[in-house]
Every structure is written in structure tokens, then in C-alpha cells.
Amino acid sequence: MPEDVAVALARAAGRLGPFAHEVRWYSDVPSTNDIAATWAECGAIEGSVVVADTQSAGRGRQGRCWASPVGAGLYVSTVLRPIEQVLPFLTIAAGLGLTEGIQAATGLVAELKWPNDVFMSGRKVAGVLAEATSSPAGTCVVLGFGINVSIAAYPPEVADLATSLEEQHGEPVARGRVLAECLSAFACRYLDLAEGRRGAVLEAWRGRASSMVGRRVRWSEMGGHREGVVDGIDDAGALVVRTGDGPTRITAGELQWL
Ligand code: BTN
């Protein structure tokens, strides 16, 4: 692991909850989620962390690629073995933790878009991808997140949609500090869920997603498209959209912001 990252994690050690007792750092992998999944199958403990300098096949949600330019981002996967009550809110807590960690490390205020995209100045700066496997022993979730830390050349199809912490801050940002603060904030929110404080997580999430309310969205449903105006998220973490047919709950899938 790079020295600056080791120092940042050591400084935050008392605040990392289950995270980073075990960290594996790679220079180049296809996807940190795959490395973490294999490690999980071999018994990785809860909170084990995989980080890479770059990914050759980084994955985003909905089968998209996650551009992972060398050394310009944080490409991180954690192994989690959550209790049942935590599962439906895990990615909400992760997205929230990213915004809180980014703010603690840089002072930058990021916004959330359902389900867990992190935006700044209308462009995406970070995202979360959770992949679960179930066995008689329980559910194991590999929760991956990517954060664009430094200014880099992104593929043309995402160049106008993406931003980085460095671009937003106007000066370089220390990725070790960002990693440590994001893991620390996520650890707090994970504990909130595990200890039954789901309401606090949802309230904080809503506070960071206020710009989403009132926006027109389109989504796919049963082979067609539907449109409506966002009301917010309900207590089960579903997006509530006002349509001509009344309020509709969206629990999965992709939104197009109009
Ligand atoms: C999204 O917003 O579409 C989710 C992006 C998740 C990207 C991260 S980078 C680390 C981990 N490994 C992957 O292949 N994907 C996630």
C-alpha cells in the first residue's frame, strides 16, 4: 500500500469500525469487486478492503463500465456480511458515507441522486456497486465504490458527465485521506443500520438529495417508459415519483433525469 494511504488509514484507525483491518492493495486488476468476491469465498473477514491503482474491467451499475484511469481515482471494494435488517439500506448508507467522507476530507459538499450516485456541480464524482451472494451461512455483499479523485482523461462517452474532486476543489486532493474518511463515515452509517437507527440514515440521505425533489424523471417498466416528478424516498428506501396515475414507488433500475 502506498505510504501516504497507510498513514491516513493509521490516523483514522479508531474510526474505521469493521473496515481496513485487512487491506489488499493491487496495482492493476480487472475489477476490485471480483478480487474481493474471490477473497470472500476464501473466508475474508467482514470489512476486508481491496484497492487498486487501476482496473482494466471496472464495472458500474446496469452493466456499464467504470473508467479507472491509473492513480487518478479510488477503486475500492469491501467485503460485508450484513445482518438481514441492514441489507435493503446498504447502498443508501454507502452513498451517504461517500458524501460525508468526501466532505470531511476536502470540505466539498456533494449531492446524492437515487439510488446512490454522488454528484458535484451536476456531474458524477463517485458511485457504488453492490454485488451479493447468498449461502446457508448468510448473505455476503461485495460493496464496491469508485471516486474520481484527480483530473484525468475519461473516455469521450463520459467525459462531459464526470468530474473529479481535484477539479471541484481547484487543487490536488490526497486520496489516502479521502479513502480513510469515506470508510470512517460508511462505518458510522453501517453501525447506525445494524443498531436500528435507519431513520437517521434516511434523514441524512434526504438532506443530501434535496435537489432531486421536483425533478422530472423517466424510467423503464415492463418494456415501456414512464415519466413523473420525484417526491423523495420513503422509509423503505424506495424512490417515490408522482405520475398521472398517482404516486409510484421505484425500488430498482435506472432513472433518466429530464
Ligand atoms: C456506478 O455508479 O455505476 C457504480 C460504480 C462502481 C465502481 C467501483 S470501482 C471499484 C469497484 N470495482 C468495480 O468493478 N466497480 C466498483
Coordinates of C-alpha atoms and ligand atoms in Angstrom, one line a residue:
M1 CA 0.0 0.0 0.0
P2 CA 1.3 3.5 -0.8
E3 CA 2.9 5.2 2.3
D4 CA 0.5 8.2 2.3
V5 CA -2.5 5.9 2.3
A6 CA -1.1 3.7 5.1
V7 CA -0.5 6.9 7.2
A8 CA -4.1 8.2 6.5
L9 CA -5.6 4.8 7.5
A10 CA -3.5 4.5 10.6
R11 CA -4.5 8.0 11.7
A12 CA -8.2 7.1 11.3
A13 CA -7.8 3.6 12.8
G14 CA -10.1 4.2 15.8
R15 CA -12.9 5.4 13.5
L16 CA -12.9 2.7 10.8
G17 CA -15.3 0.2 12.5
P18 CA -15.1 -3.1 10.8
F19 CA -13.1 -1.7 7.9
A20 CA -9.5 -2.0 6.9
H21 CA -8.2 -4.4 9.5
E22 CA -7.2 -6.3 6.3
V23 CA -6.3 -4.3 3.2
R24 CA -5.0 -5.7 -0.1
W25 CA -3.6 -3.1 -2.5
Y26 CA -3.1 -4.0 -6.2
S27 CA -1.5 -2.0 -9.0
D28 CA -3.7 -3.4 -11.8
V29 CA -6.7 -5.7 -11.6
P30 CA -9.7 -6.4 -13.8
S31 CA -12.2 -5.4 -11.1
T32 CA -11.7 -5.0 -7.4
N33 CA -15.2 -6.4 -6.9
D34 CA -14.0 -9.7 -8.4
I35 CA -10.9 -9.8 -6.3
A36 CA -13.0 -9.1 -3.2
A37 CA -15.5 -11.8 -4.1
T38 CA -12.8 -14.4 -4.5
W39 CA -11.3 -13.3 -1.2
A40 CA -14.8 -13.5 0.4
E41 CA -15.2 -17.1 -0.8
C42 CA -11.9 -17.9 0.8
G43 CA -13.1 -16.5 4.2
A44 CA -12.2 -12.8 4.1
I45 CA -13.4 -11.2 7.4
E46 CA -16.1 -8.6 7.5
G47 CA -14.7 -5.2 6.5
S48 CA -11.8 -6.6 4.4
V49 CA -10.8 -4.0 1.8
V50 CA -9.4 -4.3 -1.8
V51 CA -8.0 -1.3 -3.5
A52 CA -6.3 -0.9 -6.9
D53 CA -4.4 1.8 -8.7
T54 CA -6.3 1.0 -11.9
Q55 CA -8.9 -1.5 -13.2
S56 CA -8.9 -2.9 -16.7
A57 CA -12.6 -4.0 -16.5
G58 CA -14.1 -1.8 -13.8
R59 CA -17.9 -2.3 -13.6
G60 CA -20.6 0.2 -12.9
R61 CA -24.3 -0.4 -12.3
Q62 CA -26.6 -1.5 -15.1
G63 CA -23.7 -3.3 -16.9
R64 CA -21.8 -0.1 -17.6
C65 CA -18.0 0.3 -17.5
W66 CA -16.4 2.3 -14.7
A67 CA -13.4 4.2 -16.2
S68 CA -10.5 3.7 -13.9
P69 CA -7.5 5.8 -15.1
V70 CA -4.3 4.9 -13.3
G71 CA -3.8 6.5 -9.9
A72 CA -6.5 9.1 -10.6
G73 CA -9.2 7.5 -8.6
L74 CA -10.1 5.3 -5.7
Y75 CA -11.2 1.9 -6.8
V76 CA -12.3 0.1 -3.7
S77 CA -14.3 -3.0 -2.7
T78 CA -15.2 -4.1 0.8
V79 CA -16.4 -7.5 2.0
L80 CA -19.5 -7.3 4.2
R81 CA -21.6 -9.9 5.9
P82 CA -24.6 -7.7 7.0
I83 CA -27.4 -8.8 9.2
E84 CA -30.8 -9.0 7.4
Q85 CA -32.2 -5.7 8.6
V86 CA -29.2 -3.8 7.1
L87 CA -29.4 -5.3 3.6
P88 CA -32.1 -3.1 1.9
F89 CA -30.4 0.1 3.1
L90 CA -26.8 -0.9 2.5
T91 CA -26.1 1.1 -0.7
I92 CA -28.0 4.1 0.6
A93 CA -25.7 4.1 3.6
A94 CA -22.7 3.7 1.3
G95 CA -23.6 6.6 -0.9
L96 CA -24.3 8.7 2.1
G97 CA -21.0 7.7 3.6
L98 CA -19.2 8.7 0.5
T99 CA -20.7 12.2 0.6
E100 CA -19.9 12.6 4.3
G101 CA -16.3 11.2 3.9
I102 CA -15.6 13.5 0.9
Q103 CA -16.8 16.5 2.9
A104 CA -14.7 15.5 5.9
A105 CA -11.6 15.1 3.8
T106 CA -12.0 18.1 1.4
G107 CA -14.7 20.4 2.6
L108 CA -16.6 19.7 -0.7
V109 CA -20.3 19.2 -0.4
A110 CA -21.6 16.5 -2.7
E111 CA -25.2 15.7 -3.6
L112 CA -26.9 12.3 -3.9
K113 CA -29.1 11.0 -6.6
W114 CA -31.2 7.9 -6.1
P115 CA -30.1 5.2 -5.6
N116 CA -26.5 6.1 -4.7
D117 CA -24.8 8.3 -7.3
V118 CA -22.6 11.1 -5.9
F119 CA -22.7 14.4 -7.9
M120 CA -21.0 17.7 -7.8
S121 CA -21.9 20.7 -10.0
G122 CA -24.3 18.4 -11.9
R123 CA -21.6 15.9 -12.8
K124 CA -20.9 12.4 -11.3
V125 CA -17.9 12.1 -9.0
A126 CA -18.5 8.7 -7.3
G127 CA -20.7 5.7 -7.5
V128 CA -21.5 2.5 -5.6
L129 CA -21.9 -1.1 -6.9
A130 CA -23.1 -3.8 -4.5
E131 CA -23.0 -7.5 -5.5
A132 CA -24.4 -10.1 -3.2
T133 CA -24.2 -13.8 -2.9
S134 CA -26.3 -15.9 -0.5
S135 CA -25.5 -19.2 1.2
P136 CA -26.9 -21.1 4.1
A137 CA -24.4 -19.1 6.2
G138 CA -26.0 -15.8 5.2
T139 CA -25.5 -13.1 2.7
C140 CA -22.2 -11.8 1.7
V141 CA -22.0 -8.4 -0.1
V142 CA -19.1 -7.1 -2.0
L143 CA -19.7 -3.4 -1.9
G144 CA -17.5 -1.5 -4.3
F145 CA -17.1 2.2 -4.8
G146 CA -15.3 4.4 -7.2
I147 CA -14.3 8.0 -6.6
N148 CA -12.8 10.3 -9.2
V149 CA -10.1 12.0 -7.2
S150 CA -7.7 13.6 -9.7
I151 CA -8.2 15.3 -13.1
A152 CA -7.8 12.6 -15.7
A153 CA -8.7 11.8 -19.3
Y154 CA -12.0 10.0 -19.2
P155 CA -13.5 8.1 -22.2
P156 CA -15.4 10.5 -24.5
E157 CA -18.8 9.0 -23.7
V158 CA -18.5 10.0 -20.0
A159 CA -16.1 13.0 -20.2
D160 CA -18.9 15.6 -20.1
L161 CA -20.8 13.7 -17.4
A162 CA -17.9 13.1 -14.9
T163 CA -16.0 15.4 -12.6
S164 CA -13.2 14.8 -10.0
L165 CA -12.6 16.1 -6.5
E166 CA -9.5 17.9 -7.8
E167 CA -11.5 19.7 -10.5
Q168 CA -14.1 20.7 -7.9
H169 CA -11.6 21.7 -5.2
G170 CA -9.3 23.6 -7.6
E171 CA -6.2 21.9 -6.2
P172 CA -4.9 18.3 -5.7
V173 CA -6.7 16.1 -3.1
A174 CA -4.9 13.5 -1.0
R175 CA -6.6 10.1 -1.9
G176 CA -5.4 8.4 1.3
R177 CA -7.4 11.0 3.4
V178 CA -10.4 10.6 1.1
L179 CA -10.3 6.8 1.5
A180 CA -9.9 6.9 5.3
E181 CA -12.7 9.4 5.8
C182 CA -15.1 7.6 3.4
L183 CA -14.5 4.3 5.2
S184 CA -14.9 6.0 8.5
A185 CA -18.2 7.7 7.5
F186 CA -19.5 4.5 6.0
A187 CA -18.6 2.6 9.2
C188 CA -20.7 5.0 11.2
R189 CA -23.7 4.6 8.9
Y190 CA -23.3 0.8 8.8
L191 CA -23.4 0.8 12.5
D192 CA -26.5 3.0 12.5
L193 CA -28.3 0.4 10.4
A194 CA -27.1 -2.5 12.4
E195 CA -28.2 -0.8 15.7
G196 CA -31.7 0.1 14.3
R197 CA -31.1 3.8 13.5
R198 CA -32.4 3.5 10.0
G199 CA -34.4 6.7 10.4
A200 CA -31.2 8.7 11.0
V201 CA -29.6 7.3 7.8
L202 CA -32.7 8.1 5.7
E203 CA -33.0 11.6 7.1
A204 CA -29.3 12.4 6.4
W205 CA -29.7 10.8 2.9
R206 CA -32.7 13.0 2.2
G207 CA -30.8 16.1 3.3
R208 CA -28.2 15.5 0.7
A209 CA -30.7 14.6 -2.1
S210 CA -32.9 17.7 -1.9
S211 CA -32.0 18.9 -5.4
M212 CA -33.6 15.7 -6.7
V213 CA -37.0 16.6 -5.4
G214 CA -39.3 18.1 -8.0
R215 CA -37.1 16.9 -10.9
R216 CA -38.8 15.1 -13.8
V217 CA -37.5 11.5 -14.4
R218 CA -38.1 8.8 -16.9
W219 CA -37.6 5.0 -16.2
S220 CA -38.3 1.7 -17.9
E221 CA -41.1 -0.5 -16.7
M222 CA -42.5 -3.7 -18.4
G223 CA -40.9 -2.9 -21.7
G224 CA -42.1 0.7 -21.9
H225 CA -41.1 4.1 -20.5
R226 CA -42.8 6.0 -17.7
E227 CA -42.3 9.6 -16.5
G228 CA -43.0 11.5 -13.4
V229 CA -41.8 14.1 -10.8
V230 CA -39.7 13.0 -7.9
D231 CA -41.2 13.3 -4.4
G232 CA -38.4 11.8 -2.4
I233 CA -37.5 8.4 -0.8
D234 CA -39.9 6.6 1.5
D235 CA -39.0 4.8 4.7
A236 CA -38.2 1.6 2.8
G237 CA -35.6 3.4 0.7
A238 CA -37.8 3.4 -2.5
L239 CA -37.9 6.4 -4.7
V240 CA -41.4 7.9 -4.8
V241 CA -42.4 9.5 -8.1
R242 CA -45.7 11.4 -8.8
T243 CA -47.2 10.3 -12.1
G244 CA -50.6 10.9 -13.8
D245 CA -51.7 7.6 -12.1
G246 CA -50.7 8.8 -8.6
P247 CA -47.5 8.1 -6.6
T248 CA -45.3 5.2 -7.8
R249 CA -42.6 3.5 -5.9
I250 CA -39.4 2.6 -7.7
T251 CA -37.2 0.0 -6.0
A252 CA -34.7 -0.8 -8.6
G253 CA -33.4 0.1 -12.0
E254 CA -32.1 3.2 -13.7
L255 CA -33.5 6.7 -13.9
Q256 CA -33.1 9.2 -16.7
W257 CA -33.1 12.8 -15.3
L258 CA -35.0 15.0 -17.7
Ligands
BTN1 C1 -21.8 3.2 -10.7 O1 -22.1 4.3 -10.3 O2 -22.2 2.8 -11.8 C2 -21.1 2.3 -9.8 C3 -19.6 2.4 -9.9 C4 -18.8 1.5 -9.1 C5 -17.3 1.4 -9.4 C6 -16.5 0.7 -8.4 S1 -14.8 0.9 -8.7 C7 -14.4 -0.3 -7.5 C8 -15.4 -1.4 -7.7 N1 -15.0 -2.3 -8.8 C9 -15.7 -2.3 -9.8 O3 -15.6 -3.0 -10.9 N2 -16.7 -1.4 -9.7 C10 -16.7 -0.8 -8.4

